[in-house]
XYZ file of N, CA and C in Angstrom:
396
model
N 15.867 11.450 -5.497
C 15.207 11.743 -4.245
C 15.669 10.728 -3.216
N 16.305 11.181 -2.178
C 16.782 10.290 -1.124
C 15.906 10.424 0.106
N 15.217 9.339 0.431
C 14.392 9.280 1.633
C 14.861 8.077 2.427
N 15.252 8.298 3.647
C 15.677 7.181 4.491
C 14.450 6.368 4.883
N 14.561 5.049 4.746
C 13.419 4.193 5.049
C 12.992 4.331 6.497
N 13.937 4.558 7.411
C 13.571 4.657 8.819
C 12.858 5.968 9.133
N 12.809 6.883 8.167
C 12.051 8.119 8.356
C 10.563 7.888 8.138
N 10.208 6.796 7.450
C 8.797 6.529 7.168
C 8.325 5.191 7.711
N 9.218 4.434 8.345
C 8.886 3.098 8.824
C 9.025 3.032 10.331
N 8.000 2.497 10.987
C 8.082 2.200 12.412
C 8.369 0.710 12.525
N 9.621 0.356 12.761
C 10.033 -1.050 12.772
C 9.300 -1.864 13.832
N 8.765 -1.232 14.842
C 8.051 -1.934 15.906
C 6.627 -2.297 15.497
N 6.105 -1.702 14.424
C 4.703 -1.922 14.070
C 4.517 -2.930 12.946
N 5.570 -3.645 12.562
C 5.475 -4.623 11.483
C 4.570 -5.771 11.913
N 3.670 -6.194 11.017
C 2.717 -7.226 11.378
C 2.347 -8.085 10.184
N 2.002 -9.341 10.447
C 1.457 -10.217 9.420
C -0.047 -10.315 9.604
N -0.548 -9.687 10.639
C -1.965 -9.697 10.962
C -2.596 -8.377 10.548
N -3.924 -8.401 10.452
C -4.643 -7.164 10.204
C -4.537 -6.319 11.459
N -4.197 -5.038 11.358
C -4.092 -4.189 12.541
C -5.366 -4.226 13.375
N -5.230 -4.084 14.689
C -6.358 -4.157 15.599
C -7.484 -3.211 15.258
N -7.165 -2.006 14.821
C -8.219 -1.055 14.483
C -8.841 -1.360 13.131
N -8.266 -2.303 12.404
C -8.774 -2.670 11.089
C -9.591 -3.938 11.231
N -10.827 -3.789 11.588
C -11.701 -4.921 11.844
C -12.553 -5.197 10.616
N -13.514 -6.128 10.716
C -14.270 -6.591 9.569
C -14.909 -5.497 8.742
N -14.873 -5.683 7.422
C -15.644 -4.876 6.503
C -14.990 -3.703 5.838
N -13.850 -3.230 6.284
C -13.271 -2.061 5.623
C -11.799 -2.278 5.406
N -11.237 -1.464 4.582
C -9.808 -1.539 4.320
C -9.160 -0.426 5.093
N -7.936 -0.640 5.543
C -7.238 0.398 6.285
C -7.294 1.674 5.485
N -7.795 2.701 6.078
C -7.862 3.993 5.419
C -8.875 4.013 4.305
N -9.867 3.170 4.342
C -10.806 3.114 3.233
C -12.198 3.500 3.678
N -12.931 4.110 2.769
C -14.331 4.413 3.011
C -15.125 3.479 2.128
N -16.084 2.789 2.714
C -16.882 1.850 1.941
C -18.206 2.480 1.539
N -18.501 2.394 0.254
C -19.793 2.779 -0.291
C -20.238 1.576 -1.088
N -21.295 0.920 -0.621
C -21.733 -0.328 -1.227
C -20.551 -1.289 -1.194
N -20.076 -1.742 -2.363
C -18.963 -2.691 -2.391
C -17.671 -2.021 -2.834
N -17.589 -0.715 -2.679
C -16.402 0.017 -3.131
C -15.703 0.648 -1.937
N -14.380 0.533 -1.897
C -13.588 1.153 -0.834
C -12.751 2.273 -1.444
N -12.654 3.385 -0.735
C -11.793 4.488 -1.149
C -10.493 4.391 -0.371
N -9.376 4.462 -1.092
C -8.062 4.313 -0.480
C -7.171 5.473 -0.909
N -6.529 6.104 0.056
C -5.530 7.135 -0.231
C -4.167 6.468 -0.204
N -3.433 6.538 -1.322
C -2.139 5.870 -1.438
C -1.032 6.912 -1.547
N -0.063 6.815 -0.640
C 1.129 7.666 -0.649
C 2.288 6.820 -1.134
N 2.952 7.260 -2.187
C 4.118 6.562 -2.718
C 5.370 7.329 -2.331
N 6.401 6.594 -1.902
C 7.648 7.208 -1.451
C 8.826 6.649 -2.234
N 9.961 7.320 -2.130
C 11.187 6.866 -2.774
C 11.029 6.836 -4.282
N 11.551 5.793 -4.901
C 11.513 5.637 -6.353
C 10.088 5.639 -6.883
N 9.154 5.096 -6.125
C 7.765 5.003 -6.581
C 7.087 6.362 -6.703
N 7.540 7.341 -5.942
C 6.893 8.655 -5.944
C 6.916 9.296 -7.323
N 7.926 8.995 -8.132
C 8.009 9.559 -9.473
C 6.940 9.042 -10.413
N 6.290 7.928 -10.064
C 5.243 7.344 -10.901
C 3.923 8.086 -10.794
N 3.734 8.799 -9.697
C 2.430 9.407 -9.412
C 2.366 10.846 -9.908
N 1.213 11.210 -10.449
C 0.986 12.586 -10.884
C 0.256 13.387 -9.821
N -0.290 12.712 -8.833
C -0.991 13.380 -7.735
C -0.590 12.720 -6.425
N -0.704 13.461 -5.330
C -0.376 12.929 -4.006
C -1.403 13.411 -3.009
N -2.068 12.529 -2.289
C -2.022 11.082 -2.485
C -2.849 10.676 -3.697
N -2.618 9.460 -4.164
C -3.475 8.880 -5.194
C -4.724 8.383 -4.489
N -5.876 8.715 -5.011
C -7.140 8.277 -4.407
C -7.720 7.194 -5.303
N -7.823 5.992 -4.761
C -8.301 4.847 -5.530
C -9.676 4.413 -5.055
N -10.458 3.876 -5.963
C -11.734 3.234 -5.656
C -11.534 1.749 -5.942
N -11.670 0.916 -4.924
C -11.420 -0.518 -5.076
C -12.711 -1.282 -4.834
N -13.139 -2.033 -5.852
C -14.380 -2.796 -5.745
C -14.131 -4.195 -5.188
N -12.900 -4.700 -5.329
C -12.545 -6.019 -4.796
C -12.520 -5.980 -3.279
N -12.363 -7.179 -2.700
C -12.061 -7.263 -1.276
C -10.765 -6.496 -1.087
N -10.742 -5.585 -0.161
C -9.585 -4.711 -0.010
C -8.416 -5.444 0.623
N -7.380 -5.619 -0.157
C -6.117 -6.203 0.290
C -5.010 -5.389 -0.361
N -3.781 -5.591 0.098
C -2.692 -4.849 -0.539
C -2.498 -5.311 -1.980
N -2.808 -6.576 -2.282
C -2.745 -7.031 -3.677
C -3.749 -6.282 -4.542
N -4.954 -6.034 -4.020
C -5.961 -5.282 -4.775
C -5.476 -3.858 -5.030
N -4.800 -3.269 -4.047
C -4.255 -1.916 -4.208
C -3.172 -1.923 -5.284
N -2.282 -2.917 -5.252
C -1.218 -3.014 -6.259
C -1.810 -3.182 -7.653
N -2.835 -4.035 -7.797
C -3.472 -4.229 -9.108
C -4.050 -2.921 -9.633
N -4.752 -2.202 -8.772
C -5.357 -0.933 -9.184
C -4.286 0.095 -9.542
N -3.221 0.158 -8.753
C -2.119 1.073 -9.072
C -1.467 0.690 -10.400
N -1.337 -0.604 -10.666
C -0.765 -1.067 -11.931
C -1.598 -0.633 -13.120
N -2.936 -0.687 -12.977
C -3.809 -0.235 -14.061
C -3.672 1.263 -14.283
N -3.516 1.993 -13.208
C -3.440 3.450 -13.313
C -2.052 3.937 -13.729
N -0.996 3.327 -13.171
C 0.364 3.834 -13.384
C 1.169 3.049 -14.417
N 0.705 1.863 -14.795
C 1.336 1.126 -15.881
C 2.416 0.133 -15.490
N 3.003 -0.439 -16.538
C 3.987 -1.512 -16.386
C 5.266 -1.070 -15.682
N 5.684 0.165 -15.884
C 6.913 0.626 -15.225
C 6.758 0.558 -13.705
N 5.596 0.999 -13.203
C 5.322 0.914 -11.765
C 5.352 -0.541 -11.313
N 4.617 -1.403 -12.026
C 4.552 -2.812 -11.638
C 5.925 -3.467 -11.661
N 6.783 -3.070 -12.597
C 8.133 -3.620 -12.673
C 8.963 -3.343 -11.429
N 8.641 -2.273 -10.718
C 9.337 -1.946 -9.467
C 8.771 -2.714 -8.273
N 7.513 -3.151 -8.380
C 6.786 -3.655 -7.212
C 6.587 -5.169 -7.204
N 6.331 -5.774 -8.365
C 6.018 -7.209 -8.413
C 6.906 -7.929 -9.425
N 7.075 -9.252 -9.194
C 7.847 -10.066 -10.136
C 6.949 -10.530 -11.279
N 7.479 -11.355 -12.178
C 6.737 -11.809 -13.357
C 5.490 -12.614 -12.992
N 5.474 -13.205 -11.791
C 4.314 -13.987 -11.346
C 3.340 -13.153 -10.527
N 3.612 -11.861 -10.402
C 2.707 -10.978 -9.672
C 2.928 -10.927 -8.173
N 4.024 -11.519 -7.684
C 4.320 -11.491 -6.246
C 5.092 -10.226 -5.904
N 4.710 -9.599 -4.802
C 5.370 -8.368 -4.364
C 6.818 -8.661 -3.999
N 7.720 -7.779 -4.475
C 9.134 -7.901 -4.115
C 9.312 -7.627 -2.624
N 10.290 -8.293 -2.005
C 10.566 -8.091 -0.583
C 11.031 -6.675 -0.272
N 11.674 -6.016 -1.230
C 12.165 -4.658 -0.971
C 11.073 -3.594 -1.104
N 9.866 -4.009 -1.463
C 8.722 -3.091 -1.490
C 7.952 -3.284 -0.185
N 7.843 -2.245 0.589
C 7.145 -2.309 1.876
C 5.823 -1.569 1.765
N 4.783 -2.168 2.341
C 3.447 -1.578 2.295
C 2.930 -1.433 3.716
N 2.410 -0.251 4.007
C 1.865 0.063 5.324
C 0.417 0.483 5.156
N -0.439 -0.017 6.038
C -1.844 0.378 6.038
C -2.118 1.005 7.390
N -2.566 2.233 7.356
C -2.809 3.003 8.577
C -1.625 2.933 9.538
N -0.414 2.992 8.991
C 0.792 3.067 9.803
C 1.421 1.750 10.195
N 0.763 0.618 9.920
C 1.321 -0.692 10.274
C 1.727 -1.439 9.015
N 2.935 -2.028 9.038
C 3.390 -2.781 7.879
C 2.554 -4.045 7.736
N 2.179 -4.358 6.503
C 1.390 -5.550 6.207
C 2.260 -6.490 5.385
N 2.525 -7.683 5.928
C 3.370 -8.664 5.245
C 2.581 -9.568 4.312
N 1.342 -9.900 4.664
C 0.531 -10.813 3.864
C -0.318 -10.009 2.885
N -0.005 -10.063 1.581
C -0.714 -9.232 0.609
C -2.150 -9.660 0.340
N -2.558 -10.835 0.823
C -3.922 -11.312 0.599
C -4.883 -10.956 1.726
N -4.345 -10.587 2.894
C -5.218 -10.261 4.025
C -6.071 -9.046 3.727
N -7.348 -9.097 4.106
C -8.162 -7.888 3.984
C -7.609 -6.845 4.950
N -7.590 -5.600 4.528
C -7.063 -4.539 5.379
C -8.130 -3.492 5.621
N -8.126 -2.934 6.788
C -8.999 -1.847 7.228
C -10.481 -2.172 7.169
N -11.067 -2.153 8.318
C -12.496 -2.375 8.484
C -13.048 -1.230 9.302
N -13.207 -0.101 8.763
C -13.699 1.009 9.554
C -14.074 2.199 8.712
N -14.588 3.232 9.386
C -15.007 4.425 8.656
C -13.805 5.228 8.175
N -14.032 6.022 7.194
C -12.988 6.896 6.667
C -12.152 6.191 5.625
N -11.499 6.982 4.766
C -10.656 6.368 3.737
C -9.457 5.678 4.366
N -9.024 4.593 3.771
C -7.822 3.901 4.234
C -6.611 4.671 3.741
N -5.538 4.617 4.506
C -4.278 5.223 4.085
C -3.276 4.104 3.857
N -2.790 3.991 2.625
C -1.814 2.975 2.266
C -0.546 3.697 1.842
N 0.593 3.289 2.420
C 1.883 3.890 2.086
C 2.783 2.807 1.515
N 3.478 3.119 0.423
C 4.375 2.162 -0.214
C 5.738 2.801 -0.407
N 6.785 2.028 -0.152
C 8.149 2.496 -0.372
C 8.991 1.325 -0.864
N 9.935 1.616 -1.759
C 10.921 0.632 -2.180
C 12.174 0.871 -1.364
N 12.666 -0.161 -0.714
C 13.877 -0.034 0.095
C 15.071 -0.496 -0.727
N 15.674 0.432 -1.438
C 16.873 0.113 -2.199
C 18.067 0.272 -1.273
N 19.232 -0.126 -1.719
C 20.430 -0.062 -0.874
C 20.670 1.344 -0.345
N 20.500 2.353 -1.183
C 20.762 3.721 -0.736
C 19.707 4.194 0.264
N 18.437 3.757 0.088
C 17.378 4.182 0.994
C 17.363 3.350 2.269
N 17.813 2.104 2.182
C 17.780 1.217 3.337
C 18.882 1.496 4.343
N 19.802 2.360 4.024
C 20.852 2.746 4.963
C 22.010 1.842 4.876
């Protein structure tokens, strides 16, 4: 499956900060019920083959961050998925890009999305063929 990274990435929206619409209390694209956030995850490129459903709908009880999303996806999709996304120490690979509500998130520990409705998280691996 060949998907050009620039078809799903807005290079102008890359941020190390929480997006402006993602304020306190919620995760981007997440619905909070008590201490649980609902997140819709879209996987692209090589990662799309790991998923049996699209989007994957996750329930996250932790503080919602992209690391929490990766941990939950790892539990659901297994070691093969994690091998594409994180190194042996659990750090996200640079070629794995994560977007929350359309904005790239560089800091995997930042809380994401503080608002009503489910958060939308998109992940893509930028390999040489996909990166152009």
